[in-house]
Amino acid sequence: MAVDEPSVARSEKHWAIAMVAVSTVLLSSIVYAAVGMHLRPPSNNVETIDPATLHVSGEFVEDNLGTSVDSKGNVTIRVVTAQFAFQPACVVVPQDTPVTLRLASPDVIHGIIVVGTNVNTMVVPGYVSQVRTRFHQLGEQLMPCHEFCGLGHSQMLAHVRVVPKADFKPDAERRVTCAAK
Amino acid sequence: MDDHAPIANLSASNDDADISGDPRLRPAPRGAFALAGVTVGLLVAAWLAVYFLLFLTRGPVG
């Protein structure tokens, strides 16, 4: 059986066209989501912070951690991820409301993922990790560290408590904590 | 037969040979494109399903 070179070339051309079509479909889907739905990876925000002093001054001091609501009603959650705990270990967010998570690490690289959502980012010392999203599902959702950070990594987890908007009531200091009911 | 026989020479000597009658080449692969097409199709379909039905429905992050 002789090798039919034109036939082979034709087959390869058809396969190449199919692969270009597949790549175009996949890339178009990603561009559509990025442009049409404003879906961008957390890395689009590059903001530096001094990991050695973040607990002493600035927005990540202990009193300022957790969920806060500013005068315009914007909900911001600030969390420090450190070996081997989240501070705070539980945060409250209102359902179907735009929220901004801001995280920083004073020691090593950590990472967070909120189960059942697209919230997923690394927390690198020296940088503030920021994720904007909405939580749709009511209830307590697990937020573990997903970047191996040391021997206690498997014990490092936190919870996101999603409550109905009506139950999300900031206190006098415009803060909401898991302890408050 | 020497295990280290000069294979290159053997190939070279067959360059102009007519191999159409070689029985080892008769059972040529058939359906390779169909198999590759179905495999790639399933892979792309799975990717699109996860992307549109799972990832995007969870809402945007940014």
mmCIF file of C-alpha atoms in Angstrom:
data_model
loop_
_atom_site.group_PDB
_atom_site.id
_atom_site.type_symbol
_atom_site.label_atom_id
_atom_site.label_comp_id
_atom_site.label_asym_id
_atom_site.label_seq_id
_atom_site.Cartn_x
_atom_site.Cartn_y
_atom_site.Cartn_z
ATOM 1 C CA MET A 1 0.000 0.000 0.000
ATOM 2 C CA ALA A 2 1.666 3.180 -1.139
ATOM 3 C CA VAL A 3 1.586 6.273 1.034
ATOM 4 C CA ASP A 4 -0.771 8.804 -0.440
ATOM 5 C CA GLU A 5 1.041 12.018 0.467
ATOM 6 C CA PRO A 6 -1.618 14.440 -0.806
ATOM 7 C CA SER A 7 -4.163 12.557 1.263
ATOM 8 C CA VAL A 8 -2.000 12.815 4.374
ATOM 9 C CA ALA A 9 -1.456 16.528 3.781
ATOM 10 C CA ARG A 10 -5.186 17.022 3.318
ATOM 11 C CA SER A 11 -5.959 15.152 6.525
ATOM 12 C CA GLU A 12 -3.443 17.203 8.482
ATOM 13 C CA LYS A 13 -4.906 20.403 7.076
ATOM 14 C CA HIS A 14 -8.414 19.372 8.126
ATOM 15 C CA TRP A 15 -7.180 18.460 11.595
ATOM 16 C CA ALA A 16 -5.334 21.770 11.907
ATOM 17 C CA ILE A 17 -8.515 23.636 10.955
ATOM 18 C CA ALA A 18 -10.446 21.687 13.593
ATOM 19 C CA MET A 19 -7.860 22.502 16.257
ATOM 20 C CA VAL A 20 -7.859 26.207 15.378
ATOM 21 C CA ALA A 21 -11.667 26.138 15.621
ATOM 22 C CA VAL A 22 -11.536 24.459 19.038
ATOM 23 C CA SER A 23 -8.942 26.970 20.319
ATOM 24 C CA THR A 24 -11.037 29.839 18.984
ATOM 25 C CA VAL A 25 -14.160 28.579 20.768
ATOM 26 C CA LEU A 26 -12.323 28.161 24.095
ATOM 27 C CA LEU A 27 -10.534 31.507 23.917
ATOM 28 C CA SER A 28 -13.719 33.275 22.821
ATOM 29 C CA SER A 29 -15.519 31.848 25.865
ATOM 30 C CA ILE A 30 -12.823 33.218 28.164
ATOM 31 C CA VAL A 31 -12.796 36.638 26.473
ATOM 32 C CA TYR A 32 -16.609 36.760 26.570
ATOM 33 C CA ALA A 33 -16.594 36.103 30.326
ATOM 34 C CA ALA A 34 -13.773 38.567 30.957
ATOM 35 C CA VAL A 35 -15.291 41.409 28.940
ATOM 36 C CA GLY A 36 -19.010 40.698 29.056
ATOM 37 C CA MET A 37 -19.251 39.522 32.655
ATOM 38 C CA HIS A 38 -16.298 41.458 34.106
ATOM 39 C CA LEU A 39 -14.788 38.202 35.270
ATOM 40 C CA ARG A 40 -11.161 38.807 35.999
ATOM 41 C CA PRO A 41 -8.646 36.910 38.058
ATOM 42 C CA PRO A 42 -7.753 38.369 41.454
ATOM 43 C CA SER A 43 -4.251 39.024 40.163
ATOM 44 C CA ASN A 44 -5.521 42.070 38.263
ATOM 45 C CA ASN A 45 -5.127 43.983 41.522
ATOM 46 C CA VAL A 46 -1.498 44.529 42.464
ATOM 47 C CA GLU A 47 -1.260 46.269 45.805
ATOM 48 C CA THR A 48 1.742 45.988 48.082
ATOM 49 C CA ILE A 49 1.910 45.971 51.870
ATOM 50 C CA ASP A 50 4.716 45.520 54.389
ATOM 51 C CA PRO A 51 4.181 42.058 55.915
ATOM 52 C CA ALA A 52 6.316 42.915 58.950
ATOM 53 C CA THR A 53 4.128 45.815 60.058
ATOM 54 C CA LEU A 54 0.676 45.048 58.696
ATOM 55 C CA HIS A 55 -0.607 44.111 62.169
ATOM 56 C CA VAL A 56 0.716 47.342 63.709
ATOM 57 C CA SER A 57 -0.774 49.964 61.464
ATOM 58 C CA GLY A 58 -3.016 50.279 58.441
ATOM 59 C CA GLU A 59 -6.204 48.495 57.510
ATOM 60 C CA PHE A 60 -5.114 45.058 58.762
ATOM 61 C CA VAL A 61 -4.768 45.961 62.437
ATOM 62 C CA GLU A 62 -6.764 43.634 64.674
ATOM 63 C CA ASP A 63 -9.580 46.086 65.373
ATOM 64 C CA ASN A 64 -10.231 46.557 61.691
ATOM 65 C CA LEU A 65 -10.449 42.893 60.709
ATOM 66 C CA GLY A 66 -13.668 41.151 59.765
ATOM 67 C CA THR A 67 -16.706 42.593 58.036
ATOM 68 C CA SER A 68 -17.236 46.328 57.875
ATOM 69 C CA VAL A 69 -19.644 48.567 56.029
ATOM 70 C CA ASP A 70 -18.561 52.021 54.932
ATOM 71 C CA SER A 71 -20.732 55.133 54.783
ATOM 72 C CA LYS A 72 -21.760 54.323 51.212
ATOM 73 C CA GLY A 73 -22.901 50.838 52.179
ATOM 74 C CA ASN A 74 -19.944 49.008 50.593
ATOM 75 C CA VAL A 75 -19.189 45.749 52.400
ATOM 76 C CA THR A 76 -15.516 44.921 52.908
ATOM 77 C CA ILE A 77 -14.119 41.863 54.624
ATOM 78 C CA ARG A 78 -10.525 42.018 55.830
ATOM 79 C CA VAL A 79 -8.770 38.855 56.900
ATOM 80 C CA VAL A 80 -5.191 38.142 57.953
ATOM 81 C CA THR A 81 -3.981 34.677 57.005
ATOM 82 C CA ALA A 82 -1.124 33.515 59.212
ATOM 83 C CA GLN A 83 0.363 30.204 60.267
ATOM 84 C CA PHE A 84 -1.962 28.469 61.090
ATOM 85 C CA ALA A 85 -5.182 30.413 61.458
ATOM 86 C CA PHE A 86 -7.387 33.000 59.862
ATOM 87 C CA GLN A 87 -8.008 36.149 61.802
ATOM 88 C CA PRO A 88 -10.980 36.289 62.144
ATOM 89 C CA ALA A 89 -11.944 32.647 61.630
ATOM 90 C CA CYS A 90 -15.524 33.535 60.737
ATOM 91 C CA VAL A 91 -16.878 36.396 58.669
ATOM 92 C CA VAL A 92 -20.429 37.476 57.924
ATOM 93 C CA VAL A 93 -21.585 38.586 54.496
ATOM 94 C CA PRO A 94 -25.018 39.600 53.202
ATOM 95 C CA GLN A 95 -26.604 37.449 50.522
ATOM 96 C CA ASP A 96 -26.603 38.670 46.894
ATOM 97 C CA THR A 97 -24.693 41.817 47.749
ATOM 98 C CA PRO A 98 -21.400 42.953 46.221
ATOM 99 C CA VAL A 99 -18.647 42.351 48.759
ATOM 100 C CA THR A 100 -14.906 42.884 48.654
ATOM 101 C CA LEU A 101 -12.582 40.440 50.359
ATOM 102 C CA ARG A 102 -9.144 41.775 51.213
ATOM 103 C CA LEU A 103 -6.502 39.457 52.592
ATOM 104 C CA ALA A 104 -2.892 39.792 53.655
ATOM 105 C CA SER A 105 -0.262 37.461 55.078
ATOM 106 C CA PRO A 106 2.496 38.369 57.539
ATOM 107 C CA ASP A 107 4.481 35.148 57.147
ATOM 108 C CA VAL A 108 4.291 32.684 54.260
ATOM 109 C CA ILE A 109 2.182 32.097 51.186
ATOM 110 C CA HIS A 110 -1.369 31.032 51.980
ATOM 111 C CA GLY A 111 -4.416 30.674 49.790
ATOM 112 C CA ILE A 112 -8.167 30.717 50.192
ATOM 113 C CA ILE A 113 -11.061 29.093 48.460
ATOM 114 C CA VAL A 114 -14.679 29.462 49.496
ATOM 115 C CA VAL A 115 -16.324 26.131 48.790
ATOM 116 C CA GLY A 116 -19.054 26.277 46.160
ATOM 117 C CA THR A 117 -18.032 29.696 44.857
ATOM 118 C CA ASN A 118 -15.441 31.095 42.475
ATOM 119 C CA VAL A 119 -13.598 32.845 45.308
ATOM 120 C CA ASN A 120 -10.101 31.452 45.017
ATOM 121 C CA THR A 121 -6.863 33.342 45.466
ATOM 122 C CA MET A 122 -3.384 33.043 46.827
ATOM 123 C CA VAL A 123 -2.301 35.320 49.659
ATOM 124 C CA VAL A 124 1.315 36.273 49.165
ATOM 125 C CA PRO A 125 3.326 38.136 51.829
ATOM 126 C CA GLY A 126 3.940 41.675 50.634
ATOM 127 C CA TYR A 127 0.730 41.902 48.617
ATOM 128 C CA VAL A 128 -2.935 42.485 49.342
ATOM 129 C CA SER A 129 -5.159 39.892 47.701
ATOM 130 C CA GLN A 130 -8.518 41.283 46.737
ATOM 131 C CA VAL A 131 -11.591 39.483 45.416
ATOM 132 C CA ARG A 132 -14.926 41.100 44.606
ATOM 133 C CA THR A 133 -17.936 38.846 44.396
ATOM 134 C CA ARG A 134 -21.481 38.113 45.553
ATOM 135 C CA PHE A 135 -22.508 35.174 47.681
ATOM 136 C CA HIS A 136 -25.761 33.599 46.565
ATOM 137 C CA GLN A 137 -26.090 30.561 48.790
ATOM 138 C CA LEU A 138 -27.255 31.144 52.345
ATOM 139 C CA GLY A 139 -25.532 29.433 55.232
ATOM 140 C CA GLU A 140 -22.080 28.662 56.514
ATOM 141 C CA GLN A 141 -19.481 28.009 53.854
ATOM 142 C CA LEU A 142 -16.046 26.591 54.421
ATOM 143 C CA MET A 143 -12.998 28.716 53.593
ATOM 144 C CA PRO A 144 -9.864 26.574 54.007
ATOM 145 C CA CYS A 145 -6.273 27.485 53.273
ATOM 146 C CA HIS A 146 -5.484 25.776 49.984
ATOM 147 C CA GLU A 147 -1.785 26.573 49.736
ATOM 148 C CA PHE A 148 0.448 24.323 51.807
ATOM 149 C CA CYS A 149 1.824 26.672 54.463
ATOM 150 C CA GLY A 150 3.455 24.381 57.004
ATOM 151 C CA LEU A 151 2.778 21.553 59.432
ATOM 152 C CA GLY A 152 -0.483 23.082 60.673
ATOM 153 C CA HIS A 153 -1.854 23.723 57.193
ATOM 154 C CA SER A 154 -4.576 21.088 57.459
ATOM 155 C CA GLN A 155 -5.966 22.776 60.574
ATOM 156 C CA MET A 156 -6.189 26.187 58.940
ATOM 157 C CA LEU A 157 -9.731 26.983 57.975
ATOM 158 C CA ALA A 158 -12.365 29.644 58.380
ATOM 159 C CA HIS A 159 -16.058 30.054 57.627
ATOM 160 C CA VAL A 160 -18.068 32.522 55.609
ATOM 161 C CA ARG A 161 -21.542 32.989 57.026
ATOM 162 C CA VAL A 162 -23.943 34.198 54.366
ATOM 163 C CA VAL A 163 -27.037 35.763 55.920
ATOM 164 C CA PRO A 164 -30.168 37.308 54.370
ATOM 165 C CA LYS A 165 -29.856 41.018 53.710
ATOM 166 C CA ALA A 166 -32.486 41.713 56.371
ATOM 167 C CA ASP A 167 -30.379 39.963 59.006
ATOM 168 C CA PHE A 168 -27.207 41.802 58.091
ATOM 169 C CA LYS A 169 -27.198 44.576 60.644
ATOM 170 C CA PRO A 170 -23.972 46.511 61.247
ATOM 171 C CA ASP A 171 -23.392 47.718 64.794
ATOM 172 C CA ALA A 172 -22.616 51.268 65.839
ATOM 173 C CA GLU A 173 -19.086 50.942 64.502
ATOM 174 C CA ARG A 174 -20.420 49.662 61.175
ATOM 175 C CA ARG A 175 -19.111 46.197 61.780
ATOM 176 C CA VAL A 176 -20.707 42.760 61.677
ATOM 177 C CA THR A 177 -19.242 39.776 63.471
ATOM 178 C CA CYS A 178 -20.152 36.099 63.723
ATOM 179 C CA ALA A 179 -20.534 36.531 67.498
ATOM 180 C CA ALA A 180 -23.331 39.074 67.057
ATOM 181 C CA LYS A 181 -26.732 37.572 66.442
ATOM 182 C CA MET B 1 21.894 -11.894 13.791
ATOM 183 C CA ASP B 2 23.814 -9.036 15.333
ATOM 184 C CA ASP B 3 21.545 -6.994 17.621
ATOM 185 C CA HIS B 4 23.430 -3.883 16.644
ATOM 186 C CA ALA B 5 22.889 -4.274 12.945
ATOM 187 C CA PRO B 6 23.028 -1.011 11.026
ATOM 188 C CA ILE B 7 19.344 -0.203 10.865
ATOM 189 C CA ALA B 8 20.023 3.015 8.984
ATOM 190 C CA ASN B 9 21.646 1.062 6.206
ATOM 191 C CA LEU B 10 18.740 -1.296 6.111
ATOM 192 C CA SER B 11 16.329 1.620 5.771
ATOM 193 C CA ALA B 12 18.462 3.253 3.166
ATOM 194 C CA SER B 13 18.562 0.096 1.154
ATOM 195 C CA ASN B 14 14.739 0.001 1.186
ATOM 196 C CA ASP B 15 14.226 3.611 0.193
ATOM 197 C CA ASP B 16 13.320 2.797 -3.355
ATOM 198 C CA ALA B 17 11.670 -0.490 -2.611
ATOM 199 C CA ASP B 18 8.062 -1.021 -3.464
ATOM 200 C CA ILE B 19 6.398 -1.670 -0.132
ATOM 201 C CA SER B 20 2.860 -1.868 -1.434
ATOM 202 C CA GLY B 21 2.876 -5.609 -1.198
ATOM 203 C CA ASP B 22 4.240 -5.760 2.310
ATOM 204 C CA PRO B 23 1.650 -7.679 4.333
ATOM 205 C CA ARG B 24 2.710 -5.873 7.521
ATOM 206 C CA LEU B 25 1.468 -2.577 6.127
ATOM 207 C CA ARG B 26 -1.836 -3.873 4.842
ATOM 208 C CA PRO B 27 -3.840 -3.518 8.089
ATOM 209 C CA ALA B 28 -3.549 0.275 8.065
ATOM 210 C CA PRO B 29 -5.272 2.117 10.925
ATOM 211 C CA ARG B 30 -8.843 2.957 10.092
ATOM 212 C CA GLY B 31 -11.084 5.344 11.944
ATOM 213 C CA ALA B 32 -8.182 7.253 13.475
ATOM 214 C CA PHE B 33 -9.848 10.571 12.703
ATOM 215 C CA ALA B 34 -13.150 9.381 14.079
ATOM 216 C CA LEU B 35 -11.486 8.234 17.285
ATOM 217 C CA ALA B 36 -9.455 11.434 17.668
ATOM 218 C CA GLY B 37 -12.501 13.525 16.787
ATOM 219 C CA VAL B 38 -14.737 11.856 19.342
ATOM 220 C CA THR B 39 -12.027 12.107 22.015
ATOM 221 C CA VAL B 40 -11.321 15.770 21.396
ATOM 222 C CA GLY B 41 -15.056 16.446 21.052
ATOM 223 C CA LEU B 42 -15.758 14.901 24.451
ATOM 224 C CA LEU B 43 -12.904 16.869 26.007
ATOM 225 C CA VAL B 44 -14.102 20.173 24.546
ATOM 226 C CA ALA B 45 -17.721 19.414 25.492
ATOM 227 C CA ALA B 46 -16.644 18.668 29.076
ATOM 228 C CA TRP B 47 -14.612 21.886 29.233
ATOM 229 C CA LEU B 48 -17.522 23.958 27.914
ATOM 230 C CA ALA B 49 -19.970 22.271 30.300
ATOM 231 C CA VAL B 50 -17.782 22.975 33.343
ATOM 232 C CA TYR B 51 -17.102 26.536 32.170
ATOM 233 C CA PHE B 52 -20.661 27.579 31.329
ATOM 234 C CA LEU B 53 -22.734 25.390 33.633
ATOM 235 C CA LEU B 54 -20.529 25.405 36.726
ATOM 236 C CA PHE B 55 -17.942 28.178 36.662
ATOM 237 C CA LEU B 56 -19.954 31.023 35.151
ATOM 238 C CA THR B 57 -23.158 30.197 37.014
ATOM 239 C CA ARG B 58 -21.337 30.744 40.301
ATOM 240 C CA GLY B 59 -21.028 34.386 39.410
ATOM 241 C CA PRO B 60 -18.147 36.643 38.513
ATOM 242 C CA VAL B 61 -15.144 37.407 40.662
ATOM 243 C CA GLY B 62 -12.677 40.148 40.046
#
